[in-house]
Coordinates of C-alpha atoms in Angstrom, one line a residue:
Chain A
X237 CA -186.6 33.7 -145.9
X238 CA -183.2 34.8 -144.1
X239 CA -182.2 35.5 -140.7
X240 CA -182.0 39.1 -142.1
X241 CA -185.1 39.5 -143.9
X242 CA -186.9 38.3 -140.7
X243 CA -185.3 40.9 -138.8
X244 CA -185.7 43.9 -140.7
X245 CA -189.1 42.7 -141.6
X246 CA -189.7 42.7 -137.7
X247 CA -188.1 46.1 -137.2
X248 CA -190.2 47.6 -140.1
X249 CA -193.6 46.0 -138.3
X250 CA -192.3 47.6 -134.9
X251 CA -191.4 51.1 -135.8
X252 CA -194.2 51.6 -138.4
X253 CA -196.8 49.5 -136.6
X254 CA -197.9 48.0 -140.0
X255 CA -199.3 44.5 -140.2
X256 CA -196.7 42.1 -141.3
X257 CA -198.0 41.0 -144.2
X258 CA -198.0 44.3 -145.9
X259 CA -194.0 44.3 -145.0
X260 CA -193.4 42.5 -148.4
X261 CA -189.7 42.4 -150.2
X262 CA -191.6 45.1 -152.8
X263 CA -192.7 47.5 -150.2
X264 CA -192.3 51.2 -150.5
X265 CA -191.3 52.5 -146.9
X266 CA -193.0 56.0 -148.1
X267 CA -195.9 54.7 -150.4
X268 CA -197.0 51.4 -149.1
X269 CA -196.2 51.8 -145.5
X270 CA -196.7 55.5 -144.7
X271 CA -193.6 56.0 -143.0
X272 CA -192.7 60.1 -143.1
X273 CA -189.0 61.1 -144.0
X274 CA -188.4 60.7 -140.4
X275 CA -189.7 56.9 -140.0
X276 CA -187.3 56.3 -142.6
X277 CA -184.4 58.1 -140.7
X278 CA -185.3 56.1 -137.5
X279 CA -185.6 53.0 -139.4
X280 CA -182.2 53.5 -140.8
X281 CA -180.9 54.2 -137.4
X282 CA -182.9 50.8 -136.2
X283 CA -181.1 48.9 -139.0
X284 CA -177.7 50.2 -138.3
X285 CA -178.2 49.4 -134.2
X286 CA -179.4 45.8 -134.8
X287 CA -177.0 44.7 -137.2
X288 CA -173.9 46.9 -135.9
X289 CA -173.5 48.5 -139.2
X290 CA -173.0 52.5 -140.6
X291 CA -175.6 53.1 -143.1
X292 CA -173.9 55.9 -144.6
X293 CA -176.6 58.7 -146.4
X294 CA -175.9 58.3 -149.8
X295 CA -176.3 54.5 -149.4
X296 CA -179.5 55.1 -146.8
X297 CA -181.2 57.1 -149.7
X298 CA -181.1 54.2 -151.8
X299 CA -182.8 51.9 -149.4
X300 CA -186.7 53.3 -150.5
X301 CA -188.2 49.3 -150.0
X302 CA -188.4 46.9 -148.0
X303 CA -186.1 44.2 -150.5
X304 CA -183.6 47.2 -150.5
X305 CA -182.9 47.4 -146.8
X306 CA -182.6 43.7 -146.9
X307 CA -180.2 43.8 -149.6
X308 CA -178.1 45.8 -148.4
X309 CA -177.7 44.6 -144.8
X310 CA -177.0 41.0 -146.3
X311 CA -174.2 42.2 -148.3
X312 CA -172.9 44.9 -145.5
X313 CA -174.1 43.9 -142.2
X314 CA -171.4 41.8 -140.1
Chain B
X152 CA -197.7 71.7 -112.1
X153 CA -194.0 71.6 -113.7
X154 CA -192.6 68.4 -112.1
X155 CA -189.7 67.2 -113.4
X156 CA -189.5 64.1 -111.2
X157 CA -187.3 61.2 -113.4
X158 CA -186.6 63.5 -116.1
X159 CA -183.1 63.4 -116.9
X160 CA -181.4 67.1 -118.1
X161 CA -178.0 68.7 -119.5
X162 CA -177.6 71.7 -118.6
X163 CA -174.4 73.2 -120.5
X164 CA -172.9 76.8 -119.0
X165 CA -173.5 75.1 -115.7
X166 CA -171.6 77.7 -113.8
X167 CA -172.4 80.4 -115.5
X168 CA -175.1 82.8 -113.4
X169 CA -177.6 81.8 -115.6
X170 CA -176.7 78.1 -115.9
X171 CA -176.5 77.6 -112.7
X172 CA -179.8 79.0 -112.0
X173 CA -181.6 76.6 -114.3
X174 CA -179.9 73.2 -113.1
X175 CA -181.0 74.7 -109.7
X176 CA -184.5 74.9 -110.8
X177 CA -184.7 71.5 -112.8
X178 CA -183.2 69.7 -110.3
X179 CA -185.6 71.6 -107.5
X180 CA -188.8 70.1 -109.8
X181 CA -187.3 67.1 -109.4
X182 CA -185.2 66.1 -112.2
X183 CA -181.7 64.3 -112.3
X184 CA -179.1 66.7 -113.7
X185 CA -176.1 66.6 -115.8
X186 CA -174.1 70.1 -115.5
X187 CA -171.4 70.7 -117.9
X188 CA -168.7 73.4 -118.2
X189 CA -165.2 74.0 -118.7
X190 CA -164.4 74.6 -114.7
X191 CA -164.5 71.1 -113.0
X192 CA -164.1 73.1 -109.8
X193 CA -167.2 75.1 -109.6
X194 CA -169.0 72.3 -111.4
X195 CA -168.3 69.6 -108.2
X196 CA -169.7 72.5 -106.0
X197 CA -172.4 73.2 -107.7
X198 CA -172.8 69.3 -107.8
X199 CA -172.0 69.0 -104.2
X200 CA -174.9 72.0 -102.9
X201 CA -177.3 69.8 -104.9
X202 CA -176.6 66.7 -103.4
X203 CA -178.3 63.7 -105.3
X204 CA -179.4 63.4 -108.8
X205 CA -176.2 65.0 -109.9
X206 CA -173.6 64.0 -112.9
X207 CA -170.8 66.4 -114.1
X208 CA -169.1 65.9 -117.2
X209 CA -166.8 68.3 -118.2
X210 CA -166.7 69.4 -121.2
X211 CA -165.2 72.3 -123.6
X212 CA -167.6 73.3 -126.0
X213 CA -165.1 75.3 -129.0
X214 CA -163.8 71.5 -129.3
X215 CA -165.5 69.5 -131.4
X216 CA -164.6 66.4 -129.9
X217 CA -165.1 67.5 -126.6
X218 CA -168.7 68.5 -127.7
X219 CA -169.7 65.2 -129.6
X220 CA -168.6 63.1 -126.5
X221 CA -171.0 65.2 -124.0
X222 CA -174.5 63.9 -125.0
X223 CA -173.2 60.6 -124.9
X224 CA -171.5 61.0 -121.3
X225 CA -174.6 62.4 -120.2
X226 CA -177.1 60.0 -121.5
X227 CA -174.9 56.7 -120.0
X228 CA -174.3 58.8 -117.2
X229 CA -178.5 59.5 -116.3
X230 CA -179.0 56.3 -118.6
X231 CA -180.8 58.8 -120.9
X232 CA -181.4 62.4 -121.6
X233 CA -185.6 64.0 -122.1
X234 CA -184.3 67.9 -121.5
X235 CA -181.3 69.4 -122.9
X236 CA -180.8 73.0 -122.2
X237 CA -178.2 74.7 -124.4
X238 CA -177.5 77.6 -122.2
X239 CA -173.3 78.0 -122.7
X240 CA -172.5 81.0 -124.7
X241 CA -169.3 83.3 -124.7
X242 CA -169.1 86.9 -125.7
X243 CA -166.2 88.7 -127.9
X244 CA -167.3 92.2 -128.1
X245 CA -165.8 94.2 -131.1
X246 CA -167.0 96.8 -133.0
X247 CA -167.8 95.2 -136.9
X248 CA -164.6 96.7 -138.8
X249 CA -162.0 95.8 -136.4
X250 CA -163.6 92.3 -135.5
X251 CA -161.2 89.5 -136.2
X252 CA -162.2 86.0 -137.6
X253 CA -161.3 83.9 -134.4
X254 CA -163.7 86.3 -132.4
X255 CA -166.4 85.5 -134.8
X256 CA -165.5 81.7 -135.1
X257 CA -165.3 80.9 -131.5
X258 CA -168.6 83.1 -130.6
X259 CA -170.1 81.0 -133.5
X260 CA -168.8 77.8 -132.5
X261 CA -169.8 77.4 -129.1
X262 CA -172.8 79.7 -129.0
X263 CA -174.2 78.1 -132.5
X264 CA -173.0 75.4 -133.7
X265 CA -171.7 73.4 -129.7
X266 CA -175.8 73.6 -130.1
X267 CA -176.6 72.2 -133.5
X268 CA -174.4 69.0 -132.3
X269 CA -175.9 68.8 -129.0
X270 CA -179.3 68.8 -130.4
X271 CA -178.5 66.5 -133.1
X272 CA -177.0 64.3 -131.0
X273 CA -180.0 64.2 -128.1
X274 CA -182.3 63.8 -130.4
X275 CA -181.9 60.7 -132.0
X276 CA -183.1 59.0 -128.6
X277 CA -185.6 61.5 -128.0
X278 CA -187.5 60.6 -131.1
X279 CA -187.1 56.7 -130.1
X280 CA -188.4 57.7 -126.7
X281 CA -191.2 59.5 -128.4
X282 CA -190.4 62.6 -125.8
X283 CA -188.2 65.5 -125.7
X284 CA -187.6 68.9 -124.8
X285 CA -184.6 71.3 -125.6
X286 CA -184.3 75.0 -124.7
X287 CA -181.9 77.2 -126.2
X288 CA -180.8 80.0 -124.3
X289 CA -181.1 83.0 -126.7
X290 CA -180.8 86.5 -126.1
X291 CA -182.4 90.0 -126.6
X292 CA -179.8 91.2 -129.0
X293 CA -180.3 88.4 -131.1
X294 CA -183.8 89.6 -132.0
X295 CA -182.7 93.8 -131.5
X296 CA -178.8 93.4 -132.6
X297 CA -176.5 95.4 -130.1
X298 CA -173.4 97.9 -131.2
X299 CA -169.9 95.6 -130.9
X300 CA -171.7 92.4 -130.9
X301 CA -171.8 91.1 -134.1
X302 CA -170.7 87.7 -133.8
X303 CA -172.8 87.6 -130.5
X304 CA -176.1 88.7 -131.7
X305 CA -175.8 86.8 -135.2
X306 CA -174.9 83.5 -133.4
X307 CA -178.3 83.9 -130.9
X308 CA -180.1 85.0 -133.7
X309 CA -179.0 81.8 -135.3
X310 CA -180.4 80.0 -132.5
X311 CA -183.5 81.3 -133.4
X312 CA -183.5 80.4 -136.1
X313 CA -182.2 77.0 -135.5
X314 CA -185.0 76.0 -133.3
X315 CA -187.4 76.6 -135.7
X316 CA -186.3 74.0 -138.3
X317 CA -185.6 71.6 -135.4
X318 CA -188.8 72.3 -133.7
X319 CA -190.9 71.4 -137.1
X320 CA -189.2 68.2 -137.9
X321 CA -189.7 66.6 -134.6
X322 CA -192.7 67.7 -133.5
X323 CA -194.4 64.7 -134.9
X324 CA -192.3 62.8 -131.8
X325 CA -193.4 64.6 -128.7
X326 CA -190.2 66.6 -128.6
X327 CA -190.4 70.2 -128.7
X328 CA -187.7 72.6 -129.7
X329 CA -187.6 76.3 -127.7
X330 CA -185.6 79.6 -127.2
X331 CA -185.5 81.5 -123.9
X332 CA -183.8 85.0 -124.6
X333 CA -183.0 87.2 -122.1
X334 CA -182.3 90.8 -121.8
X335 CA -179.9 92.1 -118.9
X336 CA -179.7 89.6 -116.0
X337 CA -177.6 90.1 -113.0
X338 CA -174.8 87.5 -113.6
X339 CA -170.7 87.6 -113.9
X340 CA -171.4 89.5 -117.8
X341 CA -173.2 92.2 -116.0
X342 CA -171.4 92.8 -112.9
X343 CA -168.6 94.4 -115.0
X344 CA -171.0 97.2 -115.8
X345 CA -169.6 100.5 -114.4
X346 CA -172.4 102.5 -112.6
X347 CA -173.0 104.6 -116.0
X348 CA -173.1 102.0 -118.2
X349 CA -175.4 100.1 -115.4
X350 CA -177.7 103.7 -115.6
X351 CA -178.1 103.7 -119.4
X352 CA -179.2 100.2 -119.4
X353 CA -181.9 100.5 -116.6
X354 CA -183.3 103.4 -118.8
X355 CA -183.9 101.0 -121.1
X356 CA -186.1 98.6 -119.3
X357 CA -189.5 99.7 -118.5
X358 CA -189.3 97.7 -115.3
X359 CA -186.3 99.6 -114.3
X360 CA -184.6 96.7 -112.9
X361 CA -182.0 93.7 -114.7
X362 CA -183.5 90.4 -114.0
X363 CA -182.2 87.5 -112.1
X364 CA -180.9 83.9 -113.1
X365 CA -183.9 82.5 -111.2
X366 CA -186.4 84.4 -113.6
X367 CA -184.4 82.8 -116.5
X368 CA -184.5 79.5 -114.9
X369 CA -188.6 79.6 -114.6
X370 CA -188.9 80.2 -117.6
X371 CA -187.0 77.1 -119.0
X372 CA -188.6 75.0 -116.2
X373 CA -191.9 75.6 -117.7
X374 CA -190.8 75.0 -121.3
X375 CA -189.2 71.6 -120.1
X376 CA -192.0 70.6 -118.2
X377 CA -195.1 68.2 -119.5
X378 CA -197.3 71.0 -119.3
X379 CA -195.8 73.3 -122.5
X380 CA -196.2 70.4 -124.3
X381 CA -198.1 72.4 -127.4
X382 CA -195.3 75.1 -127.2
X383 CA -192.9 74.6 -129.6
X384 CA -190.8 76.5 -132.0
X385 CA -191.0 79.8 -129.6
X386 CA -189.2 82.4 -128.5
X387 CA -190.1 83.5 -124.7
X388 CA -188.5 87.3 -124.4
X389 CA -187.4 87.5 -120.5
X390 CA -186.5 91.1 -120.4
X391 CA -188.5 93.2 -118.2
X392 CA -190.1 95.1 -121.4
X393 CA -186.9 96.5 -123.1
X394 CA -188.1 94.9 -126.2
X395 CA -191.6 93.7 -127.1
X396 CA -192.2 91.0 -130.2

């Protein structure tokens, strides 16, 4: 797994206090984790403070997993 | 009851006669205050008769820039923010048909939406901090409407409006979203009354008497405090009965 999988992963288990196991690559943030349209503003705002990034909206509303979010920080995060 | 002790407020219009009334009270319950306005000078003496606990950061609210850099000044400045109290406002009376654009666009912009980017701003680390509590300051005539105020009553009935939406989406985060809205209160704005104009008015309040800053000021303490913590999404009418909702 990569330095940035293991990070968000660890963000995902913080903010939505889900066990980490459930925090899979296929993971819906809304369906499989529970998280409300605000967890997944906050968690977008988490991503972009721990990997110095702008998530801007139209990319954030295509982050809807867990894989996604990892995705897209490995190709945009510094 | 209502202490404020290590809360951390804004208090924007902090010169103003009602402004400066509530950072008096806040800081009195014990909270660390950041008072912003346009006049640095009145600002450092307000800051200098409350002694500690006290940041200013200037700060003119019909700029945009000037507005996004004021939560941010604030927060580093108290190292974070749990009560923001949009109290600024300006009034440019005209009656509808000869009202011109920039009256209506700078009564919208610093009355309306200085508050929708304050708001937005503070509450990004309120709903990290899982606490929060902002008070507009409304007014009477944005629930009545008031001859040659327009722009005025529309933008505090935006407000209004405004701290609804905002109250229901973060909610779920501890953070609660009110309106204070007073009706005549002796300030600057009211001194100008001529005796006449001052008559008319007091006919119009069953307590027969304008308010004062300090009755304003209560009433935000109490919203801001621990205590109104199931309040949220109101609209407290200080007015001494010249309108009932």
């Amino acid at each position: 797994m990569s330095d940035v999988a293991d990070r968000v992963k660890k963000i995902v288990v913080e903010h939505l206090g889900v066990e980490a196991d459930k925090v899979t690559d296929n993971a819906n943030f809304i369906d499989d984790l529970g998280a409300d349209s605000l967890d997944t503003v906050e968690l977008v705002m988490a991503f972009e403070e721990e990997f110095n990034v702008e998530i801007p909206d139209d990319a954030a509303e295509t982050i809807v997993t867990v894989g996604d979010a990892i995705k897209f920080l490995e190709k945009n995060a510094a | 009851m209502f202490d404020l002790t290590g809360r951390k407020a804004l208090v924007t219009g902090a010169t103003g006669g009602i402004g400066g009334a509530i950072a008096r009270a806040l800081h009195a319950q014990g909270a660390t205050v950041t008072l912003s306005g346009t006049r640095r000078s009145a600002l450092d003496e307000l800051a200098a008769s409350l002694g500690e606990r006290v940041h200013v950061v200037e700060a003119n609210l019909s700029d945009k820039d000037s507005v996004e850099a004021l939560v941010p000044a604030a927060e580093s400045a108290m190292e974070g923010l749990d009560i923001l109290v949009n109290n600024a406002g300006v009034t440019k009376d005209n009656l509808f048909m000869r009202m011109k654009d920039d009256e209506w666009d700078t009564v919208i912009a610093v009355n309306l939406t200085a508050a929708f980017r304050l708001s937005r701003a503070a509450v990004k680390n309120m709903m990290r901090r899982r606490y929060g509590r902002i008070v507009n300051i409304g007014s009477v005539v944005g629930s009545t409407g008031n001859p040659g105020q327009g722009n005025y009553a529309a933008s505090k009935a935006g407000l209004i409006g405004m701290t609804k939406a905002l109250a229901a989406e973060v909610a779920s985060r501890n953070i609660t979203v009110n309106c204070v809205a007073p009706g005549f209160i002796e300030s600057p704005m009211t001194d100008v009354l001529n005796d006449k104009q001052r008559e008319g008015i007091l006919g119009t309040i069953p307590m027969g008497r304008l308010g004062t800053g300090g009755e304003i000021a209560s009433s935000v303490v109490y919203l801001a405090s621990s205590e109104a913590a199931y309040v949220t999404g109101h609209t407290l009418h200080v007015n001494g009965g010249m309108a009932m909702f």
